CSV table of C-alpha atoms (C1' of nucleotides) in Angstrom, one decimal:
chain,number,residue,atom,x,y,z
A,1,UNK,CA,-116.4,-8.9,-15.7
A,2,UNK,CA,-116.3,-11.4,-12.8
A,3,UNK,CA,-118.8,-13.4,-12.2
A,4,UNK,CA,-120.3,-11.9,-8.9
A,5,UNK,CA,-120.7,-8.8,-10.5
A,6,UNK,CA,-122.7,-10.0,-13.6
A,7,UNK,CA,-124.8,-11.9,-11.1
A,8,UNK,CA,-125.6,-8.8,-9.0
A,9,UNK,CA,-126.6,-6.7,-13.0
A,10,UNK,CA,-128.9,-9.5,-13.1
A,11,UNK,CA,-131.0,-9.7,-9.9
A,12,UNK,CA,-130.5,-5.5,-10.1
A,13,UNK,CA,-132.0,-6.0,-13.2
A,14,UNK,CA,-135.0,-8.4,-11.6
A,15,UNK,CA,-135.6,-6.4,-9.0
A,16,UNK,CA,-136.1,-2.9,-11.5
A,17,UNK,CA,-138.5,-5.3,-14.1
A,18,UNK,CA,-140.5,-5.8,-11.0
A,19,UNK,CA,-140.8,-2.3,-9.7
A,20,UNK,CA,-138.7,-2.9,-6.7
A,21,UNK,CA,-136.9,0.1,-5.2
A,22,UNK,CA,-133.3,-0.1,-5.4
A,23,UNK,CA,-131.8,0.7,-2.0
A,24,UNK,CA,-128.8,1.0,-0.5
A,25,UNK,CA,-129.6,-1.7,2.0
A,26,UNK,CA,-131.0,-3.9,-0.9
A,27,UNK,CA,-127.6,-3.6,-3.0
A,28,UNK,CA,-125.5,-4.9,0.1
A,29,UNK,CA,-127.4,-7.8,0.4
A,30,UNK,CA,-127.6,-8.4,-3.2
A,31,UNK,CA,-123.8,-8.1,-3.2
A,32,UNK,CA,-123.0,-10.6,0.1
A,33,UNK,CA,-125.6,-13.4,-1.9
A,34,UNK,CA,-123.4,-12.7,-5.5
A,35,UNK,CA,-120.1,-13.3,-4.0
A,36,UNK,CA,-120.7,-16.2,-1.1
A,37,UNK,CA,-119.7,-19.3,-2.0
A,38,UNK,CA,-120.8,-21.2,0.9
A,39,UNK,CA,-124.2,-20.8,0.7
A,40,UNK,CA,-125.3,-18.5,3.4
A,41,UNK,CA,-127.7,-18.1,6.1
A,42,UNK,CA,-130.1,-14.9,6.9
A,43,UNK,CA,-128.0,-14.6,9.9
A,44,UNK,CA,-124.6,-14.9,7.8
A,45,UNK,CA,-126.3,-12.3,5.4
A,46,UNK,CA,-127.3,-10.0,8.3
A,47,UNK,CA,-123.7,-10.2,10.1
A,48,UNK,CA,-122.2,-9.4,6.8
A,49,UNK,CA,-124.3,-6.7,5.8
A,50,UNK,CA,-124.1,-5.1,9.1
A,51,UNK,CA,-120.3,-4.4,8.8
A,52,UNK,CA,-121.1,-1.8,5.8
A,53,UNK,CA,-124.1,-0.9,7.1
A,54,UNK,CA,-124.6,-1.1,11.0
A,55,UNK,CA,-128.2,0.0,11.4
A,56,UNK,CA,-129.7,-2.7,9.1
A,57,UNK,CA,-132.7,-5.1,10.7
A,58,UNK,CA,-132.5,-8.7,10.8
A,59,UNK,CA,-136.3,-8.4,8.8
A,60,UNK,CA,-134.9,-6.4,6.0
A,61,UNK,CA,-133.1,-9.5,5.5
A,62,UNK,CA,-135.9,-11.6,5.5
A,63,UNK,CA,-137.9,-9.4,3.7
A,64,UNK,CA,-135.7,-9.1,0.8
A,65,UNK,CA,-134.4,-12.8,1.0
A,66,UNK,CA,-138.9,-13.6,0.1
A,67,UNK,CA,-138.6,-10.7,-2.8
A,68,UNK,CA,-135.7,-12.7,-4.7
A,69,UNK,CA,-137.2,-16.1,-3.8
A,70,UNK,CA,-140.2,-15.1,-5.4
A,71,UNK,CA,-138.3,-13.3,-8.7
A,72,UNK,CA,-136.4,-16.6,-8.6
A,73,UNK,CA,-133.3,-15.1,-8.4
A,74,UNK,CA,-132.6,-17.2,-5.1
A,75,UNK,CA,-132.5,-21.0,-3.9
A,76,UNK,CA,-133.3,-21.8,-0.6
A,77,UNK,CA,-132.6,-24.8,1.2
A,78,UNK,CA,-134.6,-25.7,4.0
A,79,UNK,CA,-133.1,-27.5,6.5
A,80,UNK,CA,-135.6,-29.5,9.6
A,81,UNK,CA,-132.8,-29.1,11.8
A,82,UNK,CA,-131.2,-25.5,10.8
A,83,UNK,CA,-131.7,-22.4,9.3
A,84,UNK,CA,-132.5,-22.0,5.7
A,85,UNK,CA,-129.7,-21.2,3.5
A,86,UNK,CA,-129.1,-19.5,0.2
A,87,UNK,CA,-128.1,-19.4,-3.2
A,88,UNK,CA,-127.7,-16.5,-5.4
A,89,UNK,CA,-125.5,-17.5,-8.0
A,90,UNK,CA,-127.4,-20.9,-8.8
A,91,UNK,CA,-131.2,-20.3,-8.4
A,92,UNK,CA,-132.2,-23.1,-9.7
A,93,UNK,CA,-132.0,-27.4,-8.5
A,94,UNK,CA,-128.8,-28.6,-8.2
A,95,UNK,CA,-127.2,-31.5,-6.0
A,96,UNK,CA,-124.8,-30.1,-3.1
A,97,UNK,CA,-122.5,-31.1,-0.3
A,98,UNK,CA,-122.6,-30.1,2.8
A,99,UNK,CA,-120.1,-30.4,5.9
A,100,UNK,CA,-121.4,-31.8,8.7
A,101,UNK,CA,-118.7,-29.9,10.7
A,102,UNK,CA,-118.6,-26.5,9.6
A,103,UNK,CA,-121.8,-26.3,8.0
A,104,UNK,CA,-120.4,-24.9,4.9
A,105,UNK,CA,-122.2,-25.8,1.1
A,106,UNK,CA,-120.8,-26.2,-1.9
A,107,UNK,CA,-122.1,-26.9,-5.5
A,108,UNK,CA,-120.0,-30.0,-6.9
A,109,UNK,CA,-119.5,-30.1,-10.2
A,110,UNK,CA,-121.5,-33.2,-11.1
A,111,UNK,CA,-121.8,-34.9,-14.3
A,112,UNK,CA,-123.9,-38.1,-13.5
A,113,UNK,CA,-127.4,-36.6,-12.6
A,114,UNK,CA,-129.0,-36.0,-16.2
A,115,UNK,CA,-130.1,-39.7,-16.7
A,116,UNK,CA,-131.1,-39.9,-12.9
A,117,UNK,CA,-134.6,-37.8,-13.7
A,118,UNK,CA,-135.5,-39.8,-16.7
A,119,UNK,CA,-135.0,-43.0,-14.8
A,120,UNK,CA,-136.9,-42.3,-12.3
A,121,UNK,CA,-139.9,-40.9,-14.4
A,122,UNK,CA,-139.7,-44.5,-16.1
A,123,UNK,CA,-139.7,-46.1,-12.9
A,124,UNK,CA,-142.2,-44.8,-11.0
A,125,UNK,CA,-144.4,-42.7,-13.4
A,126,UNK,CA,-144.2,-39.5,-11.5
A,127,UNK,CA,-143.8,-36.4,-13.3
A,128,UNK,CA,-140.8,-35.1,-11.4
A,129,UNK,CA,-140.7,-31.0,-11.3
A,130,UNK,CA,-137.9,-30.4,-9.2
A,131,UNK,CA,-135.4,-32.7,-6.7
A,132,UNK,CA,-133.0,-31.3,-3.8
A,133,UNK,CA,-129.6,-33.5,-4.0
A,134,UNK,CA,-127.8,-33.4,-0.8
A,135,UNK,CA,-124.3,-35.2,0.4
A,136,UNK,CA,-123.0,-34.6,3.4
A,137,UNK,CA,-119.5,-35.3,4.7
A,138,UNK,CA,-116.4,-33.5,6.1
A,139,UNK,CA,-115.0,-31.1,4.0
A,140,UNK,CA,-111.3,-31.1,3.5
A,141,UNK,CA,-110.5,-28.3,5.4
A,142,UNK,CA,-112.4,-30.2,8.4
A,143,UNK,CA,-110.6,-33.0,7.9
A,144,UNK,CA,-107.1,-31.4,8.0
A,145,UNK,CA,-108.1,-30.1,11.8
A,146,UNK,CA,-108.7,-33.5,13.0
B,1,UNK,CA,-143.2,-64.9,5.2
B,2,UNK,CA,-144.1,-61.6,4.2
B,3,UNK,CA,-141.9,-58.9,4.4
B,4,UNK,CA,-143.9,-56.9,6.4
B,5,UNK,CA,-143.9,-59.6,9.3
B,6,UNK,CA,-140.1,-60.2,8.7
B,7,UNK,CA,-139.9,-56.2,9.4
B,8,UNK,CA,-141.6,-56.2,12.3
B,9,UNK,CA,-139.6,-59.6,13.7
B,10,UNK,CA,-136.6,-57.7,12.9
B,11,UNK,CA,-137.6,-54.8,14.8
B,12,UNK,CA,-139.2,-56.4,17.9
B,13,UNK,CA,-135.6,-58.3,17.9
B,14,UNK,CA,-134.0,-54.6,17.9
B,15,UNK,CA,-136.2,-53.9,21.0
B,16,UNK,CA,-135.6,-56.9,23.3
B,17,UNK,CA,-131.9,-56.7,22.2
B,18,UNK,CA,-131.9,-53.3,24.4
B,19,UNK,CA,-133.9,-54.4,26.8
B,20,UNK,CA,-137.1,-52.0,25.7
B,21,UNK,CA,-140.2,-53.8,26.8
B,22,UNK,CA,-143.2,-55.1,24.1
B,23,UNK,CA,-146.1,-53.0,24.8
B,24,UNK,CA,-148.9,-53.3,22.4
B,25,UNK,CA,-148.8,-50.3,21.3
B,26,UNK,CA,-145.5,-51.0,20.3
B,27,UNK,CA,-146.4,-53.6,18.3
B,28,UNK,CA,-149.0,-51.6,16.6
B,29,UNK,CA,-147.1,-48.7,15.6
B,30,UNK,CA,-144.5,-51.8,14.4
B,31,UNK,CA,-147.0,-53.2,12.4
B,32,UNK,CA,-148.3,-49.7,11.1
B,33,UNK,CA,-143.8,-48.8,10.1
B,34,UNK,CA,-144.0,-52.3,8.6
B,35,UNK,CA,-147.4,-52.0,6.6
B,36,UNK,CA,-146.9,-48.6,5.3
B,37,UNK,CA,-145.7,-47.7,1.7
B,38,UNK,CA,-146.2,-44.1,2.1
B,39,UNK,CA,-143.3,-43.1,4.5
B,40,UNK,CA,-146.0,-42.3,7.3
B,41,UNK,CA,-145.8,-39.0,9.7
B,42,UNK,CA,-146.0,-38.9,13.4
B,43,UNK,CA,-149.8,-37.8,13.5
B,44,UNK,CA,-150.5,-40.3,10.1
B,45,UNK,CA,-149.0,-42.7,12.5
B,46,UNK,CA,-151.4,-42.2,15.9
B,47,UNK,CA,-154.2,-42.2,13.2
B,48,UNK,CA,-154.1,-45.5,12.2
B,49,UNK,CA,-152.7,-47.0,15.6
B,50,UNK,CA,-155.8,-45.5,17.1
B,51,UNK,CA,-158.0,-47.1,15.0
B,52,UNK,CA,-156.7,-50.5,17.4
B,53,UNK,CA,-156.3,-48.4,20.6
B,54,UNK,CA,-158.2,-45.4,20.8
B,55,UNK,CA,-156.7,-44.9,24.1
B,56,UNK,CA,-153.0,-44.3,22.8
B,57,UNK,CA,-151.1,-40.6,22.7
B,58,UNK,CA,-149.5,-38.6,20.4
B,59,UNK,CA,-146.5,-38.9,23.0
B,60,UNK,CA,-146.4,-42.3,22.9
B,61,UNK,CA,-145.7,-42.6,19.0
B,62,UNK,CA,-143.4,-39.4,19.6
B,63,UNK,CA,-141.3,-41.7,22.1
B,64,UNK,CA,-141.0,-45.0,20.2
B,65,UNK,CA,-140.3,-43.7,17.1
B,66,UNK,CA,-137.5,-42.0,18.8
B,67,UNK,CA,-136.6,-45.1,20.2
B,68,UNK,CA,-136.2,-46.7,17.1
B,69,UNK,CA,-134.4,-44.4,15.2
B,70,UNK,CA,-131.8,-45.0,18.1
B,71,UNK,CA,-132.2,-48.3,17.4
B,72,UNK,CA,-131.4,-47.6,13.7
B,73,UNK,CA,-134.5,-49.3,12.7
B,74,UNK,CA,-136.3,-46.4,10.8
B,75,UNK,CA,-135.2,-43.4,8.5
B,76,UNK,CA,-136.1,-39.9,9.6
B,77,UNK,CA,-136.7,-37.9,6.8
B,78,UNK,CA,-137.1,-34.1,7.9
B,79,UNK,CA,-138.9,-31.4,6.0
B,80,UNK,CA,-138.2,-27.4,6.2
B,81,UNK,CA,-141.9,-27.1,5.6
B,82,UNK,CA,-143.9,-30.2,6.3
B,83,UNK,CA,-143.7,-32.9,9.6
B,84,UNK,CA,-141.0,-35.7,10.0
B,85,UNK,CA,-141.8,-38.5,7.6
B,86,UNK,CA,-140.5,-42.3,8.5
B,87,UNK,CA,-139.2,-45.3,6.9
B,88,UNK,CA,-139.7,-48.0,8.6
B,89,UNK,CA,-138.3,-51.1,5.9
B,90,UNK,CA,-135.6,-49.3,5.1
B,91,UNK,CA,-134.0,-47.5,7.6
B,92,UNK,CA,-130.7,-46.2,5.0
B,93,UNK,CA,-130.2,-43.9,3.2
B,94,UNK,CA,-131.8,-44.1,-0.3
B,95,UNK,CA,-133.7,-41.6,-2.8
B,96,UNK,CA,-137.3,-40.7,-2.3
B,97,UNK,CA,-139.9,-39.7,-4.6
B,98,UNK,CA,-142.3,-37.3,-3.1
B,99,UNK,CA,-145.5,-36.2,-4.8
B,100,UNK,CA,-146.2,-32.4,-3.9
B,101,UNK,CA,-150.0,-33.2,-4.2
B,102,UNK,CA,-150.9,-36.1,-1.6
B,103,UNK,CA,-147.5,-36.0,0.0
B,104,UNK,CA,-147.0,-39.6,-0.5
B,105,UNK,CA,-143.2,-40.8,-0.9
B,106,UNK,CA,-142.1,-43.8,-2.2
B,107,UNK,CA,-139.2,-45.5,-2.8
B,108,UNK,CA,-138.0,-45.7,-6.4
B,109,UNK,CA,-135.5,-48.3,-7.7
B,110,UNK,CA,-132.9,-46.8,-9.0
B,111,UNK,CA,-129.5,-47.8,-9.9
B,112,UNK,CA,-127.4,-44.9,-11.3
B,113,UNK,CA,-126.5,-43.8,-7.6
B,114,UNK,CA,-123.4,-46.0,-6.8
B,115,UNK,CA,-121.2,-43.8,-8.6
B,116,UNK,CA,-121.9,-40.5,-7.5
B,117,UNK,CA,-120.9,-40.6,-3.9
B,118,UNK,CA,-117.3,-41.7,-5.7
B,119,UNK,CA,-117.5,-38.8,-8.2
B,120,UNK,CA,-118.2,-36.4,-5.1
B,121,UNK,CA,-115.6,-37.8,-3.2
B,122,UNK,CA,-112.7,-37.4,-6.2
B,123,UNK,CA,-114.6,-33.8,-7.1
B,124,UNK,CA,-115.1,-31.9,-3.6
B,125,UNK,CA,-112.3,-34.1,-1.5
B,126,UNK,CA,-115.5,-34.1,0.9
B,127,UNK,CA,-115.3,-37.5,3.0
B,128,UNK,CA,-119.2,-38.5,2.0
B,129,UNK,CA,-121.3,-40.4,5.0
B,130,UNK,CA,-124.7,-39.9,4.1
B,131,UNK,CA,-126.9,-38.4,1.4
B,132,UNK,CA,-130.7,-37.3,1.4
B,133,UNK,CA,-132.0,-37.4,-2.6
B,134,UNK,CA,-135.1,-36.2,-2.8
B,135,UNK,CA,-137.4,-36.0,-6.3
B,136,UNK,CA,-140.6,-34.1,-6.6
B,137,UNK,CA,-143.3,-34.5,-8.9
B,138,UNK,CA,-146.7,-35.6,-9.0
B,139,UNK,CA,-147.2,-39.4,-8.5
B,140,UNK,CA,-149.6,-41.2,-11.2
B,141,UNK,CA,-152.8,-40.8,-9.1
B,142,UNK,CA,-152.7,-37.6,-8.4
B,143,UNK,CA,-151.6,-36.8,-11.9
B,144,UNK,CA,-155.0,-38.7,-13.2
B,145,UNK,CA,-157.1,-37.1,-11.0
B,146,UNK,CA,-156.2,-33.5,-12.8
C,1,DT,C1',-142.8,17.7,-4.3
C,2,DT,C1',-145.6,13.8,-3.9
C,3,DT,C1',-146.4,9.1,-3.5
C,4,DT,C1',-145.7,5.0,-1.6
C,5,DA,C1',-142.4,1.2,-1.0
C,6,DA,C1',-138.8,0.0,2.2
C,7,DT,C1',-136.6,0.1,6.6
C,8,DG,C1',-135.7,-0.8,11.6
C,9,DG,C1',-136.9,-2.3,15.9
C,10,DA,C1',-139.6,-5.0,18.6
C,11,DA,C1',-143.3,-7.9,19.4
C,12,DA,C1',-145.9,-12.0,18.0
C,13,DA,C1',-146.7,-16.2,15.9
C,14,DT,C1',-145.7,-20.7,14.7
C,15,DG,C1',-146.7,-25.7,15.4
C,16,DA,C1',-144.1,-29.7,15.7
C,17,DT,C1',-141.6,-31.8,19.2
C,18,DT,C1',-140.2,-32.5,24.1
C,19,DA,C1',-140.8,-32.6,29.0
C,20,DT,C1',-143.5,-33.7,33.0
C,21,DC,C1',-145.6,-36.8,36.1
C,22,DA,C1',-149.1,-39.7,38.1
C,23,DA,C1',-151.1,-44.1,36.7
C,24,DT,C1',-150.5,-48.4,34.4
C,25,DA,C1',-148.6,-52.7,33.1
C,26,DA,C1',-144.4,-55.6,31.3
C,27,DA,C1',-140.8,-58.3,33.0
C,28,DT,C1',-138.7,-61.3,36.1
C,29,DA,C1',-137.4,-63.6,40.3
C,30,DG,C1',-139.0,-66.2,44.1
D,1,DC,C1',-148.8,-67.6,40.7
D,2,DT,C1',-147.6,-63.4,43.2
D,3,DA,C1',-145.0,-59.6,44.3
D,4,DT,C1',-141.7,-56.3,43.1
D,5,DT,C1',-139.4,-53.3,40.2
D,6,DT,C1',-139.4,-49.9,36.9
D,7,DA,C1',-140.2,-48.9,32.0
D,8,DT,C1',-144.1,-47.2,29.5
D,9,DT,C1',-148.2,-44.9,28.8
D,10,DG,C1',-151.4,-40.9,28.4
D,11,DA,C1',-152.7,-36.3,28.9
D,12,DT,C1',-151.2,-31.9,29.1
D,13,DA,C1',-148.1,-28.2,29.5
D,14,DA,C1',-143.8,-26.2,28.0
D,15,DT,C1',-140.4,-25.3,24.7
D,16,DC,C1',-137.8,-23.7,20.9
D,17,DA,C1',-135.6,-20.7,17.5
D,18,DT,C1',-136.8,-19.2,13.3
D,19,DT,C1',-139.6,-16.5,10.8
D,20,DT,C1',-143.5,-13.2,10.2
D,21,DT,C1',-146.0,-9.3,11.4
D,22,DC,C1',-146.6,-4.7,12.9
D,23,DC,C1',-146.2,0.2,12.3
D,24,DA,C1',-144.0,4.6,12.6
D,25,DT,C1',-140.2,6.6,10.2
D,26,DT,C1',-137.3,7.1,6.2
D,27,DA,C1',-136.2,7.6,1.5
D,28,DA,C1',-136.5,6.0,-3.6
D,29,DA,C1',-138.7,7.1,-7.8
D,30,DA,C1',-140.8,10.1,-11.0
DNA sequence: TTTTAATGGAAAATGATTATCAATAAATAG
DNA sequence: CTATTTATTGATAATCATTTTCCATTAAAA
């Protein structure tokens, strides 16, 4: 079974433990959020969900975005200076890069952060609970355009 | 010499350099970026610079710490969810530690960084320019207070 | 069939930041 | 020291796009 599919099962499965309805609406988004790699937008989500289904509202979006935040079945990362995006297939801290150019986020596969925590908590005594890691650069695809 | 005068020479050296005129509320919202350990806000800013000059605006902080982020001479650290903070000792990148009680941030020395932009780099074939590592936790005070 | 959560469409809120502009004062040349 | 120029200040109004709220309608669950 792929991977996007047993990620779907599991928020499905959230969603049901918590007595949310199961709608049609619901499943697309839950479907764009378990196969997007680069860590979409509402508006991303809305544009994508529209093309199966053309009457959906940008607040059904937003509304369901807040019901999987708050099962934990989603990361978002607030930006100051753009939308939030989201992560369905990782909820939980992890360091990323983003492209400056194309706005696109990816989760690197990143070995040297373990120790990072337990330093810090050494260092400076605070009882760290969660941390939001981000690089940014030019992807290689950007790069190749230039 | 202390380092927060050398901080505020430094910066007052930034400002003649272009040509920006030495007002004294300049200087006092200098002294206040040179002083603080906290990474102050905007509005923590006007506070204390009004305690000197009741007179001053909210504007006025507004436009010179504008001015000296152009200047390069103070970090901008932007939240999703909470006001612009500022760094005004070391304006480069660098990890923060943020307590998500008081909302102070400090600056943690850390060394286990160095590498990671390089493992990135190899990993994601991203072109790395600039990072934003935040930690949250609960800083020592806050975590004797409870 | 009944209950009530979810949807869709539009309007409203949000609140930090930016823009405006008359009044003030820093810089500099004579 | 004085005059001139023009950047800066202070007070307020305007902005901005995202996100939230509202509520009548629809449809999922049992």
């Amino acid at each position: 079974m792929p991977d996007p599919e047993i990620r779907m099962r599991k928020m499905v499965e959230a969603l049901r433990e918590n007595q949310y309805r199961i709608t049609p609406q619901r499943l697309a988004i839950l479907k764009v959020l378990a196969e997007s790699k680069g860590h979409p937008s509402v508006e991303s989500i809305y544009e994508q969900v529209k093309t199966n289904f053309p009457t959906t509202s940008l607040a059904t979006i937003y509304k369901n975005v807040a019901v999987l935040k708050d099962l934990h079945q989603l990361l978002e990362l607030g930006f100051s200076d753009d939308s939030n995006r989201y992560d369905g297939n990782k909820p939980y801290d992890h360091p990323h890069v983003v492209c400056t150019v194309c706005r696109k986020i990816l989760d690197p596969d990143i070995s040297a952060l373990a120790d990072m925590t337990q330093e810090l908590t050494r260092e400076t005594g605070f009882a760290i609970t969660r941390h939001r890691l981000d690089f940014f650069g030019i992807c290689p695809d950007c790069q190749a355009r230039q």
